[in-house]
Amino acid sequence: MATHDKPILHGYFRSSCSWRVRIAFALKGIEYEQIPVNLIKDGGQQLTDQYKALNPMQQVPVVEMDGITLSQSLAVIQYIDETRPGPKLLPACPKRRAQVRVICDVIASGIQPLQNLYVLQKIGADKVEWAQHFIQRGFQALEPILKETAGTYCVGDELSMADICIVPQVYNAQRFKVDVGQFPTIDRLNQTLEEIEAFRVSHPSCQPDTPADLRA
Amino acid sequence: MATHDKPILHGYFRSSCSWRVRIAFALKGIEYEQIPVNLIKDGGQQLTDQYKALNPMQQVPVVEMDGITLSQSLAVIQYIDETRPGPKLLPACPKRRAQVRVICDVIASGIQPLQNLYVLQKIGADKVEWAQHFIQRGFQALEPILKETAGTYCVGDELSMADICIVPQVYNAQRFKVDVGQFPTIDRLNQTLEEIEAFRVSHPSCQPDTPADLRA
């Protein structure tokens, strides 16, 4: 059953959390199947009973691998890192691991949840200003943090889970027309990372469910 | 310099994320100093330039230890776990570690950020309904997840970071008058955990900055 050995990613091309997982798989050189979950079509395919059984939070991504079903992108990425060979996605040094996790959590708890689809639908008419506000606020905090920790990448000169989180968040910032140029460290890191193969192949512009008019 | 060897926790008695860190220190048997940051007084002491230098996100908690300054409670707790002896706060088995992190991230990314002080101040008049909605939604997702993973504690019969996250979130739910009895697994876990010494000594009702009228 070769196909069952491949992890299955339930995701959406434009979801920043799905993109995080795609980057991790690509960095590790892991082949996986994608099952698209269209967050817009039919009122949102993540709201079906079938999907709810997979993830009661009714969000993407969900990954099925090794006989378990995991939601929450950072839990998935750390599971992949702890069980698969290839480049380590967290540094060996505990202090650097902590710095990586601080950056990831500023994004995954402090920015993304406040500008995701569900919350913006609930905000209604003011949703663009709301999203801009929380991205701007988060980047204002990330910039001095990254100025301290960054080398070539977010924490020193080794790629890590922090880099996996920052690129999709910059993509969201650009969608909401936040001027990333205000944040020179974030901007520089993003430009460096965008060139890396694993970030390119996983980009929202070239996924199986990317609509034709948004393809690169 | 004995006092400098002790970790310093900048926190607030009622902040659920500060409480998480207090539970972790207590479970590990680590003595620490508390420096209260009053999130209400003077318009919010977390908004001063002095505090912003410590944490550009202007949130609690912040922990200073081993010569580094860390924000983000889950990053802090995992740093403590990886560098200090005592009971492990994450299981050794990668699948169980992943389950622990899923539960933590549902709370730390899916619930708490949507009902914290900053967001509720921005929501304004409808803040109680907003908080209730996001706690209710999160608990509706957590209940079936925990039904699968729980033994005596959130994941099997070993205490973990998931338990550290759930008790403060239930405390927030009760503050916002969400009926936790609707969620029998969450309710049962919370009742079990509340009895444990490390959860009791770290409770918001008995911290150095707890106001007299809220003391247990």
XYZ file of C-alpha atoms in Angstrom:
432
model
C 0.000 0.000 0.000
C 2.563 2.548 -1.124
C -0.001 5.364 -1.294
C -0.929 4.856 2.346
C 2.662 5.286 3.371
C 2.635 8.814 2.029
C 1.419 11.466 4.456
C -1.842 13.121 3.413
C -2.138 16.894 3.765
C -5.620 18.352 3.876
C -4.993 21.990 3.096
C -5.829 25.054 1.054
C -3.444 26.687 -1.381
C -3.710 30.127 0.204
C -3.809 29.115 3.884
C -0.595 30.283 5.523
C -0.733 27.411 8.021
C -1.058 24.864 5.186
C 1.899 26.493 3.469
C 3.998 26.100 6.640
C 3.463 22.337 6.511
C 4.192 22.196 2.770
C 7.511 23.966 3.381
C 8.426 21.470 6.120
C 7.664 18.490 3.878
C 9.687 20.060 1.072
C 12.678 20.847 3.313
C 12.663 17.246 4.543
C 12.258 15.884 1.008
C 9.074 14.011 1.975
C 6.543 13.160 -0.699
C 2.945 13.658 0.332
C -0.548 13.662 -1.107
C -2.620 16.831 -1.058
C -6.369 16.769 -0.540
C -7.652 20.309 -1.117
C -10.194 21.763 1.283
C -11.718 24.831 -0.305
C -12.361 27.310 2.506
C -14.640 29.457 0.331
C -16.567 27.146 -2.029
C -19.915 25.710 -0.893
C -19.750 28.050 2.119
C -16.493 26.396 3.222
C -15.669 22.714 2.835
C -14.008 22.758 6.266
C -17.487 23.085 7.792
C -18.785 19.692 6.621
C -19.401 16.925 9.168
C -16.875 14.795 7.327
C -14.130 17.376 7.774
C -15.190 18.161 11.326
C -14.545 14.516 12.196
C -10.983 15.000 10.928
C -10.482 18.335 12.707
C -13.082 19.544 15.202
C -11.613 23.062 14.912
C -12.724 23.017 11.258
C -9.491 24.567 10.076
C -6.698 23.574 7.738
C -4.208 21.983 7.744
C -4.735 18.432 8.876
C -2.068 15.808 8.286
C -2.637 12.053 8.353
C 0.578 10.097 8.789
C 1.869 7.115 10.744
C -1.690 6.161 11.672
C -2.474 9.430 13.457
C -4.359 12.553 12.463
C -2.856 15.870 13.503
C -4.090 19.415 13.217
C -2.169 22.548 14.245
C 0.722 23.265 11.901
C 3.448 23.704 14.531
C 2.563 20.383 16.166
C 2.698 18.748 12.720
C 6.040 20.333 11.825
C 7.650 19.320 15.110
C 6.281 15.776 14.698
C 7.807 15.617 11.222
C 11.082 16.968 12.578
C 11.218 14.491 15.454
C 10.422 11.436 13.334
C 12.025 12.061 9.940
C 15.628 12.358 8.758
C 16.891 15.353 6.821
C 17.770 18.879 7.915
C 16.674 19.653 11.469
C 13.919 22.245 11.671
C 14.796 23.184 15.261
C 18.347 23.918 16.444
C 20.050 21.517 18.856
C 20.913 24.309 21.341
C 18.033 24.828 23.831
C 18.436 28.620 23.864
C 18.242 28.799 20.082
C 15.310 26.358 20.055
C 13.560 28.702 22.466
C 14.280 31.697 20.225
C 12.865 29.795 17.248
C 9.731 28.954 19.217
C 9.299 32.566 20.393
C 9.285 33.763 16.773
C 6.933 30.963 15.687
C 4.536 31.688 18.538
C 4.491 35.441 17.966
C 3.237 34.561 14.476
C 1.109 31.503 15.283
C -0.523 32.917 18.428
C -0.042 36.663 18.102
C -0.722 37.411 14.439
C -2.214 34.668 12.277
C -5.206 33.760 14.514
C -6.333 37.380 14.448
C -6.368 37.669 10.680
C -7.597 34.252 9.599
C -10.707 33.748 7.518
C -13.036 32.820 10.364
C -12.192 35.874 12.459
C -12.355 38.262 9.516
C -15.769 36.907 8.560
C -16.896 37.645 12.102
C -15.408 41.167 12.007
C -17.333 41.958 8.833
C -17.053 45.343 7.145
C -13.896 46.494 8.967
C -12.006 43.315 8.235
C -9.215 44.774 6.105
C -8.314 47.447 8.700
C -8.546 44.792 11.441
C -6.175 42.441 9.618
C -3.761 45.263 8.796
C -3.752 46.387 12.412
C -2.829 42.988 13.817
C -0.229 42.227 11.174
C 1.335 45.661 11.610
C 1.361 45.271 15.400
C 2.892 41.809 15.159
C 5.575 42.876 12.697
C 6.461 45.854 14.904
C 7.245 43.294 17.620
C 8.928 40.763 15.347
C 11.297 43.262 13.768
C 13.331 44.018 16.951
C 13.206 40.336 17.980
C 14.594 39.251 14.598
C 17.159 42.031 14.609
C 18.596 40.334 17.708
C 18.373 36.718 16.559
C 18.836 36.769 12.790
C 21.872 35.797 10.787
C 21.273 34.588 7.257
C 17.978 33.208 8.549
C 15.610 34.061 11.413
C 17.809 32.522 14.115
C 21.464 32.506 13.165
C 22.564 30.865 9.948
C 20.483 27.701 10.116
C 17.068 27.387 8.539
C 14.405 26.605 11.136
C 10.699 26.462 11.895
C 10.872 30.244 12.414
C 11.701 30.700 8.724
C 8.859 28.347 7.863
C 6.479 30.650 9.732
C 7.722 34.022 8.553
C 7.392 33.632 4.784
C 3.675 32.703 4.768
C 2.982 35.528 7.235
C 4.710 38.035 4.939
C 2.579 36.666 2.102
C -0.525 37.424 4.189
C 0.822 40.884 4.982
C 1.213 41.586 1.279
C -2.325 40.340 0.560
C -3.605 42.859 3.093
C -1.344 45.595 1.665
C 0.844 46.050 4.709
C 4.088 47.718 3.620
C 6.699 45.140 4.576
C 9.449 47.582 3.603
C 8.892 49.269 6.996
C 10.460 46.185 8.566
C 13.920 45.816 7.020
C 14.918 42.617 8.811
C 11.645 40.845 8.007
C 11.839 42.054 4.425
C 15.439 40.933 3.984
C 14.791 37.488 5.506
C 11.710 37.005 3.347
C 13.612 37.864 0.183
C 16.383 35.416 1.070
C 13.948 32.632 1.946
C 11.698 33.096 -1.095
C 14.595 32.018 -3.295
C 14.931 28.635 -1.611
C 13.527 25.690 -3.574
C 11.408 24.331 -0.673
C 9.671 27.685 -0.302
C 9.109 28.023 -4.052
C 7.597 24.594 -4.726
C 5.229 25.001 -1.790
C 4.109 28.533 -2.738
C 0.337 29.210 -2.951
C 0.735 30.146 -6.612
C 1.555 26.586 -7.712
C -0.526 24.111 -5.702
C -2.959 21.549 -7.133
C -5.912 23.677 -5.994
C -4.535 27.072 -7.071
C -7.123 28.657 -9.380
C -5.879 29.326 -12.921
C -5.994 33.126 -12.530
C -3.733 33.022 -9.475
C -1.106 30.690 -10.917
C 2.424 31.959 -11.195
C 24.581 36.227 43.284
C 21.917 33.786 44.389
C 19.071 36.098 43.429
C 20.350 36.362 39.872
C 20.359 32.603 39.532
C 16.638 32.531 40.100
C 14.498 32.952 36.992
C 12.467 36.150 36.956
C 8.852 35.980 35.813
C 7.241 39.201 34.659
C 3.559 38.354 34.829
C 0.093 39.260 36.011
C -1.882 37.242 38.522
C -4.911 36.823 36.261
C -3.150 36.308 32.922
C -3.735 32.720 31.807
C -0.407 32.666 29.962
C 1.448 33.816 33.100
C -0.334 31.096 35.065
C 0.877 28.473 32.566
C 4.478 29.419 33.318
C 3.850 29.464 37.084
C 2.463 25.909 36.868
C 5.535 24.748 34.943
C 7.915 26.248 37.502
C 5.898 24.662 40.321
C 5.810 21.222 38.670
C 9.571 21.369 38.199
C 10.117 22.615 41.752
C 11.944 25.713 40.518
C 12.042 28.806 42.697
C 11.579 32.054 40.837
C 11.041 35.739 41.447
C 7.840 37.418 40.334
C 7.784 40.975 39.036
C 4.141 41.968 38.617
C 3.084 43.810 35.475
C -0.346 45.283 36.060
C -2.199 45.089 32.747
C -4.903 47.531 33.906
C -3.274 50.094 36.210
C -1.837 53.304 34.688
C -3.440 52.285 31.376
C -1.397 49.076 31.366
C 2.168 48.733 32.637
C 2.955 46.416 29.688
C 2.753 49.469 27.417
C 5.735 51.334 28.926
C 8.934 51.724 26.908
C 10.780 49.848 29.639
C 8.521 46.808 29.296
C 8.453 47.049 25.508
C 12.251 46.634 25.538
C 11.712 43.370 27.424
C 8.879 42.174 25.166
C 8.092 44.083 21.983
C 4.671 42.338 21.881
C 3.851 44.169 25.146
C 2.289 41.078 26.663
C 2.927 38.937 29.701
C 4.623 36.665 30.557
C 8.304 37.338 30.062
C 10.898 35.134 31.726
C 14.533 36.066 32.268
C 16.733 33.050 32.931
C 20.139 31.714 31.957
C 21.040 35.095 30.468
C 18.201 35.168 27.958
C 14.828 36.878 27.876
C 11.914 34.842 26.549
C 8.325 35.742 25.856
C 5.605 33.327 24.664
C 4.573 30.911 27.384
C 4.885 27.682 25.377
C 8.413 28.575 24.281
C 9.272 29.301 27.923
C 7.734 26.053 29.195
C 9.544 23.938 26.600
C 12.809 25.722 27.408
C 12.314 24.944 31.093
C 11.479 21.339 30.229
C 14.523 20.896 28.009
C 17.004 22.419 30.464
C 15.766 21.481 33.938
C 15.419 18.161 35.792
C 12.157 17.009 37.331
C 9.020 15.558 35.758
C 8.974 15.824 31.960
C 6.316 18.198 30.662
C 6.237 16.543 27.239
C 5.993 12.767 26.725
C 8.963 10.874 25.271
C 6.833 9.258 22.523
C 6.698 11.510 19.420
C 3.013 10.708 18.717
C 2.027 11.622 22.256
C 4.220 14.739 22.130
C 2.346 15.726 18.984
C -1.012 15.159 20.682
C 0.105 17.324 23.604
C 1.162 20.076 21.207
C -2.126 19.888 19.268
C -4.081 20.493 22.481
C -1.725 23.293 23.578
C -1.957 24.990 20.193
C -5.747 24.751 19.981
C -5.724 26.752 23.222
C -2.698 28.987 22.591
C -3.488 29.809 18.952
C -7.199 29.006 18.635
C -8.754 30.319 21.831
C -6.635 32.502 24.124
C -5.447 35.060 21.526
C -9.066 35.784 20.619
C -10.164 36.547 24.151
C -7.155 38.305 25.598
C -7.290 41.802 27.027
C -5.902 43.606 23.987
C -8.376 42.050 21.553
C -11.343 42.541 23.870
C -10.437 46.208 24.321
C -10.465 46.510 20.536
C -13.823 44.718 20.245
C -15.395 47.153 22.710
C -19.041 46.853 23.726
C -19.583 43.306 22.435
C -16.523 41.937 24.182
C -18.247 39.475 26.515
C -20.219 37.801 23.702
C -17.072 37.768 21.548
C -15.022 36.059 24.279
C -17.799 33.580 25.013
C -18.127 32.735 21.339
C -14.444 31.920 20.871
C -14.112 29.988 24.120
C -17.282 28.012 23.343
C -16.076 27.281 19.811
C -12.662 26.200 21.057
C -14.065 23.965 23.781
C -16.440 22.351 21.271
C -13.321 21.320 19.349
C -11.236 20.397 22.385
C -13.874 18.129 23.913
C -13.798 15.438 21.164
C -9.999 15.745 20.881
C -9.584 15.183 24.627
C -12.134 12.380 24.628
C -9.720 10.547 22.307
C -6.459 11.373 24.069
C -7.298 11.666 27.775
C -6.603 9.200 30.534
C -6.220 10.604 34.016
C -4.794 13.699 32.340
C -5.151 15.364 28.924
C -2.944 12.844 27.118
C -2.904 9.468 28.822
C -1.921 9.203 32.471
C 1.065 11.536 32.477
C 0.829 15.216 33.312
C 1.986 17.380 30.411
C 2.057 20.850 28.915
C -1.501 20.190 27.703
C -2.702 20.066 31.313
C -0.753 23.246 31.991
C -2.744 24.953 29.230
C -6.199 23.621 29.960
C -6.659 24.729 33.573
C -5.983 28.455 32.966
C -8.247 28.345 29.897
C -11.080 26.845 31.964
C -10.487 29.630 34.496
C -10.966 32.163 31.678
C -14.094 30.325 30.523
C -15.549 30.608 34.005
C -14.682 34.316 34.180
C -16.688 34.814 30.991
C -19.527 32.611 32.302
C -19.172 29.815 29.764
C -20.855 26.703 31.184
C -17.962 24.245 31.340
C -20.410 21.490 32.382
C -21.338 21.191 28.683
C -17.891 19.681 28.131
C -17.651 16.654 30.432
C -14.081 15.653 29.563
C -12.735 19.193 29.970
C -14.680 19.581 33.207
C -13.450 16.277 34.623
C -9.804 16.977 33.708
C -9.996 20.447 35.206
C -11.398 19.134 38.475
C -8.652 16.517 38.713
C -5.914 19.009 37.892
C -7.150 21.751 40.223
C -6.393 19.490 43.179
C -2.718 19.189 42.316
C -0.362 21.256 44.463
C 1.460 22.884 41.509
C -1.832 24.144 40.107
C -3.008 25.402 43.516
C 0.096 27.374 44.511
C 0.199 29.050 41.097
C -3.523 29.973 41.067
C -4.455 33.610 40.317
C -6.128 33.848 43.729
C -2.849 33.646 45.664
C -0.136 35.524 43.783
C 1.918 38.443 45.122
C -0.095 40.873 42.987
C -3.539 39.393 43.630
C -5.726 42.216 44.987
C -7.083 41.630 48.504
C -10.706 41.291 47.349
C -9.818 38.482 44.927
C -7.700 36.452 47.354
C -8.805 32.911 48.119
